[in-house]
Amino acid sequence: MTIAEAAVYSNIGINKIDELAKTPRCPFVLYVGRKKLIKRKEFERFISENVEL
């Protein structure tokens, strides 16, 4: 899913998700050319494991 779709899905802001996706070795980001996509299952796992974002 795109960052905008992930923001709607998780109720987290677009800027915060983009900031998290820019961290090195981010487990839920997938680059397709210059486009950043979010892996849904890994994103859900990341959110459930981290209490604070």
mmCIF file of N, CA, C and O in Angstrom:
data_model
loop_
_atom_site.group_PDB
_atom_site.id
_atom_site.type_symbol
_atom_site.label_atom_id
_atom_site.label_comp_id
_atom_site.label_asym_id
_atom_site.label_seq_id
_atom_site.Cartn_x
_atom_site.Cartn_y
_atom_site.Cartn_z
ATOM 1 N N MET A 1 0.843 -1.173 0.000
ATOM 2 C CA MET A 1 0.000 0.000 0.000
ATOM 3 C C MET A 1 0.888 1.235 0.000
ATOM 4 O O MET A 1 2.056 1.156 0.386
ATOM 5 N N THR A 2 0.356 2.332 -0.421
ATOM 6 C CA THR A 2 1.130 3.579 -0.446
ATOM 7 C C THR A 2 1.171 4.182 0.956
ATOM 8 O O THR A 2 0.473 3.727 1.863
ATOM 9 N N ILE A 3 1.972 5.204 1.134
ATOM 10 C CA ILE A 3 2.077 5.865 2.431
ATOM 11 C C ILE A 3 0.752 6.511 2.800
ATOM 12 O O ILE A 3 0.329 6.461 3.954
ATOM 13 N N ALA A 4 0.068 7.099 1.839
ATOM 14 C CA ALA A 4 -1.236 7.724 2.113
ATOM 15 C C ALA A 4 -2.261 6.675 2.547
ATOM 16 O O ALA A 4 -3.032 6.904 3.480
ATOM 17 N N GLU A 5 -2.273 5.525 1.886
ATOM 18 C CA GLU A 5 -3.190 4.453 2.278
ATOM 19 C C GLU A 5 -2.846 3.916 3.667
ATOM 20 O O GLU A 5 -3.743 3.609 4.453
ATOM 21 N N ALA A 6 -1.551 3.813 3.967
ATOM 22 C CA ALA A 6 -1.122 3.348 5.288
ATOM 23 C C ALA A 6 -1.539 4.337 6.377
ATOM 24 O O ALA A 6 -1.887 3.935 7.488
ATOM 25 N N ALA A 7 -1.513 5.620 6.057
ATOM 26 C CA ALA A 7 -1.922 6.639 7.025
ATOM 27 C C ALA A 7 -3.407 6.513 7.350
ATOM 28 O O ALA A 7 -3.806 6.593 8.511
ATOM 29 N N VAL A 8 -4.223 6.304 6.344
ATOM 30 C CA VAL A 8 -5.663 6.136 6.557
ATOM 31 C C VAL A 8 -5.924 4.837 7.311
ATOM 32 O O VAL A 8 -6.727 4.789 8.244
ATOM 33 N N TYR A 9 -5.227 3.775 6.939
ATOM 34 C CA TYR A 9 -5.406 2.454 7.522
ATOM 35 C C TYR A 9 -5.049 2.428 9.012
ATOM 36 O O TYR A 9 -5.733 1.835 9.819
ATOM 37 N N SER A 10 -3.947 3.117 9.375
ATOM 38 C CA SER A 10 -3.437 3.033 10.745
ATOM 39 C C SER A 10 -3.775 4.245 11.607
ATOM 40 O O SER A 10 -3.493 4.236 12.798
ATOM 41 N N ASN A 11 -4.323 5.289 11.005
ATOM 42 C CA ASN A 11 -4.619 6.530 11.719
ATOM 43 C C ASN A 11 -3.350 7.189 12.255
ATOM 44 O O ASN A 11 -3.345 7.770 13.327
ATOM 45 N N ILE A 12 -2.266 7.052 11.506
ATOM 46 C CA ILE A 12 -0.991 7.713 11.796
ATOM 47 C C ILE A 12 -0.747 8.684 10.654
ATOM 48 O O ILE A 12 -1.080 8.393 9.510
ATOM 49 N N GLY A 13 -0.153 9.824 10.947
ATOM 50 C CA GLY A 13 0.059 10.844 9.929
ATOM 51 C C GLY A 13 1.016 10.427 8.836
ATOM 52 O O GLY A 13 1.909 9.601 9.045
ATOM 53 N N ILE A 14 0.832 11.004 7.666
ATOM 54 C CA ILE A 14 1.674 10.707 6.510
ATOM 55 C C ILE A 14 3.132 11.051 6.800
ATOM 56 O O ILE A 14 4.038 10.286 6.476
ATOM 57 N N ASN A 15 3.363 12.189 7.426
ATOM 58 C CA ASN A 15 4.735 12.607 7.707
ATOM 59 C C ASN A 15 5.424 11.652 8.677
ATOM 60 O O ASN A 15 6.608 11.358 8.520
ATOM 61 N N LYS A 16 4.707 11.156 9.669
ATOM 62 C CA LYS A 16 5.286 10.230 10.637
ATOM 63 C C LYS A 16 5.627 8.895 9.972
ATOM 64 O O LYS A 16 6.691 8.327 10.223
ATOM 65 N N ILE A 17 4.748 8.390 9.128
ATOM 66 C CA ILE A 17 5.025 7.141 8.429
ATOM 67 C C ILE A 17 6.215 7.311 7.490
ATOM 68 O O ILE A 17 7.079 6.441 7.404
ATOM 69 N N ASP A 18 6.282 8.446 6.807
ATOM 70 C CA ASP A 18 7.409 8.720 5.919
ATOM 71 C C ASP A 18 8.705 8.796 6.711
ATOM 72 O O ASP A 18 9.738 8.285 6.278
ATOM 73 N N GLU A 19 8.667 9.419 7.885
ATOM 74 C CA GLU A 19 9.839 9.503 8.750
ATOM 75 C C GLU A 19 10.286 8.111 9.195
ATOM 76 O O GLU A 19 11.478 7.800 9.190
ATOM 77 N N LEU A 20 9.346 7.258 9.580
ATOM 78 C CA LEU A 20 9.673 5.890 9.981
ATOM 79 C C LEU A 20 10.238 5.091 8.811
ATOM 80 O O LEU A 20 11.152 4.280 8.984
ATOM 81 N N ALA A 21 9.718 5.317 7.620
ATOM 82 C CA ALA A 21 10.166 4.581 6.444
ATOM 83 C C ALA A 21 11.577 4.972 6.019
ATOM 84 O O ALA A 21 12.261 4.191 5.359
ATOM 85 N N LYS A 22 12.019 6.158 6.394
ATOM 86 C CA LYS A 22 13.356 6.616 6.031
ATOM 87 C C LYS A 22 14.447 6.065 6.931
ATOM 88 O O LYS A 22 15.618 6.192 6.607
ATOM 89 N N THR A 23 14.077 5.442 8.059
ATOM 90 C CA THR A 23 15.087 4.895 8.957
ATOM 91 C C THR A 23 15.800 3.732 8.274
ATOM 92 O O THR A 23 15.202 2.990 7.501
ATOM 93 N N PRO A 24 17.093 3.574 8.561
ATOM 94 C CA PRO A 24 17.837 2.463 7.947
ATOM 95 C C PRO A 24 17.255 1.109 8.369
ATOM 96 O O PRO A 24 16.864 0.917 9.508
ATOM 97 N N ARG A 25 17.210 0.198 7.433
ATOM 98 C CA ARG A 25 16.708 -1.163 7.650
ATOM 99 C C ARG A 25 15.277 -1.199 8.174
ATOM 100 O O ARG A 25 14.941 -2.001 9.046
ATOM 101 N N CYS A 26 14.464 -0.323 7.682
ATOM 102 C CA CYS A 26 13.050 -0.303 8.049
ATOM 103 C C CYS A 26 12.406 -1.602 7.570
ATOM 104 O O CYS A 26 12.504 -1.938 6.391
ATOM 105 N N PRO A 27 11.735 -2.347 8.470
ATOM 106 C CA PRO A 27 11.245 -3.675 8.091
ATOM 107 C C PRO A 27 10.006 -3.669 7.189
ATOM 108 O O PRO A 27 9.693 -4.685 6.593
ATOM 109 N N PHE A 28 9.321 -2.548 7.070
ATOM 110 C CA PHE A 28 8.052 -2.560 6.347
ATOM 111 C C PHE A 28 8.041 -1.721 5.073
ATOM 112 O O PHE A 28 7.003 -1.570 4.450
ATOM 113 N N VAL A 29 9.172 -1.201 4.654
ATOM 114 C CA VAL A 29 9.186 -0.370 3.447
ATOM 115 C C VAL A 29 9.729 -1.182 2.268
ATOM 116 O O VAL A 29 10.605 -2.024 2.414
ATOM 117 N N LEU A 30 9.155 -0.936 1.095
ATOM 118 C CA LEU A 30 9.572 -1.588 -0.136
ATOM 119 C C LEU A 30 9.724 -0.500 -1.189
ATOM 120 O O LEU A 30 8.787 0.268 -1.424
ATOM 121 N N TYR A 31 10.893 -0.411 -1.777
ATOM 122 C CA TYR A 31 11.140 0.599 -2.812
ATOM 123 C C TYR A 31 10.916 -0.022 -4.184
ATOM 124 O O TYR A 31 11.471 -1.070 -4.503
ATOM 125 N N VAL A 32 10.067 0.615 -4.966
ATOM 126 C CA VAL A 32 9.842 0.237 -6.352
ATOM 127 C C VAL A 32 10.250 1.456 -7.165
ATOM 128 O O VAL A 32 9.472 2.396 -7.313
ATOM 129 N N GLY A 33 11.478 1.446 -7.623
ATOM 130 C CA GLY A 33 12.030 2.632 -8.275
ATOM 131 C C GLY A 33 12.200 3.723 -7.228
ATOM 132 O O GLY A 33 12.860 3.529 -6.226
ATOM 133 N N ARG A 34 11.560 4.839 -7.423
ATOM 134 C CA ARG A 34 11.616 5.937 -6.449
ATOM 135 C C ARG A 34 10.410 5.931 -5.522
ATOM 136 O O ARG A 34 10.328 6.725 -4.596
ATOM 137 N N LYS A 35 9.468 5.049 -5.790
ATOM 138 C CA LYS A 35 8.234 4.996 -5.025
ATOM 139 C C LYS A 35 8.410 4.128 -3.779
ATOM 140 O O LYS A 35 8.983 3.048 -3.850
ATOM 141 N N LYS A 36 7.914 4.622 -2.633
ATOM 142 C CA LYS A 36 7.956 3.859 -1.386
ATOM 143 C C LYS A 36 6.604 3.211 -1.159
ATOM 144 O O LYS A 36 5.582 3.886 -1.168
ATOM 145 N N LEU A 37 6.618 1.915 -0.954
ATOM 146 C CA LEU A 37 5.397 1.189 -0.639
ATOM 147 C C LEU A 37 5.538 0.557 0.737
ATOM 148 O O LEU A 37 6.647 0.268 1.184
ATOM 149 N N ILE A 38 4.417 0.342 1.391
ATOM 150 C CA ILE A 38 4.399 -0.205 2.748
ATOM 151 C C ILE A 38 3.876 -1.633 2.692
ATOM 152 O O ILE A 38 2.818 -1.884 2.123
ATOM 153 N N LYS A 39 4.637 -2.549 3.300
ATOM 154 C CA LYS A 39 4.196 -3.938 3.413
ATOM 155 C C LYS A 39 3.235 -4.018 4.591
ATOM 156 O O LYS A 39 3.615 -3.751 5.730
ATOM 157 N N ARG A 40 2.001 -4.383 4.322
ATOM 158 C CA ARG A 40 0.938 -4.316 5.329
ATOM 159 C C ARG A 40 1.212 -5.197 6.543
ATOM 160 O O ARG A 40 1.112 -4.740 7.678
ATOM 161 N N LYS A 41 1.546 -6.456 6.355
ATOM 162 C CA LYS A 41 1.742 -7.362 7.489
ATOM 163 C C LYS A 41 2.915 -6.936 8.357
ATOM 164 O O LYS A 41 2.825 -6.945 9.585
ATOM 165 N N GLU A 42 4.026 -6.529 7.735
ATOM 166 C CA GLU A 42 5.180 -6.067 8.494
ATOM 167 C C GLU A 42 4.877 -4.752 9.209
ATOM 168 O O GLU A 42 5.330 -4.521 10.323
ATOM 169 N N PHE A 43 4.085 -3.897 8.563
ATOM 170 C CA PHE A 43 3.688 -2.626 9.169
ATOM 171 C C PHE A 43 2.820 -2.862 10.397
ATOM 172 O O PHE A 43 3.024 -2.243 11.439
ATOM 173 N N GLU A 44 1.855 -3.784 10.293
ATOM 174 C CA GLU A 44 1.013 -4.125 11.446
ATOM 175 C C GLU A 44 1.852 -4.687 12.586
ATOM 176 O O GLU A 44 1.636 -4.349 13.751
ATOM 177 N N ARG A 45 2.805 -5.554 12.256
ATOM 178 C CA ARG A 45 3.680 -6.127 13.289
ATOM 179 C C ARG A 45 4.521 -5.034 13.953
ATOM 180 O O ARG A 45 4.669 -5.020 15.169
ATOM 181 N N PHE A 46 5.040 -4.101 13.157
ATOM 182 C CA PHE A 46 5.846 -3.006 13.686
ATOM 183 C C PHE A 46 5.012 -2.147 14.650
ATOM 184 O O PHE A 46 5.474 -1.785 15.723
ATOM 185 N N ILE A 47 3.779 -1.847 14.268
ATOM 186 C CA ILE A 47 2.913 -1.029 15.119
ATOM 187 C C ILE A 47 2.582 -1.756 16.417
ATOM 188 O O ILE A 47 2.598 -1.167 17.499
ATOM 189 N N SER A 48 2.300 -3.054 16.341
ATOM 190 C CA SER A 48 1.938 -3.802 17.544
ATOM 191 C C SER A 48 3.112 -3.977 18.496
ATOM 192 O O SER A 48 2.932 -4.034 19.711
ATOM 193 N N GLU A 49 4.336 -4.020 17.980
ATOM 194 C CA GLU A 49 5.519 -4.189 18.820
ATOM 195 C C GLU A 49 5.982 -2.879 19.451
ATOM 196 O O GLU A 49 6.612 -2.896 20.495
ATOM 197 N N ASN A 50 5.682 -1.763 18.832
ATOM 198 C CA ASN A 50 6.136 -0.465 19.327
ATOM 199 C C ASN A 50 4.970 0.279 19.944
ATOM 200 O O ASN A 50 4.030 0.654 19.257
ATOM 201 N N VAL A 51 5.077 0.526 21.240
ATOM 202 C CA VAL A 51 4.011 1.225 21.956
ATOM 203 C C VAL A 51 4.004 2.706 21.587
ATOM 204 O O VAL A 51 2.955 3.296 21.354
ATOM 205 N N GLU A 52 5.190 3.302 21.530
ATOM 206 C CA GLU A 52 5.304 4.716 21.175
ATOM 207 C C GLU A 52 5.920 4.845 19.799
ATOM 208 O O GLU A 52 6.873 4.153 19.473
ATOM 209 N N LEU A 53 5.399 5.776 19.013
ATOM 210 C CA LEU A 53 5.984 6.034 17.691
ATOM 211 C C LEU A 53 6.578 7.387 17.646
ATOM 212 O O LEU A 53 6.326 8.343 18.047
#
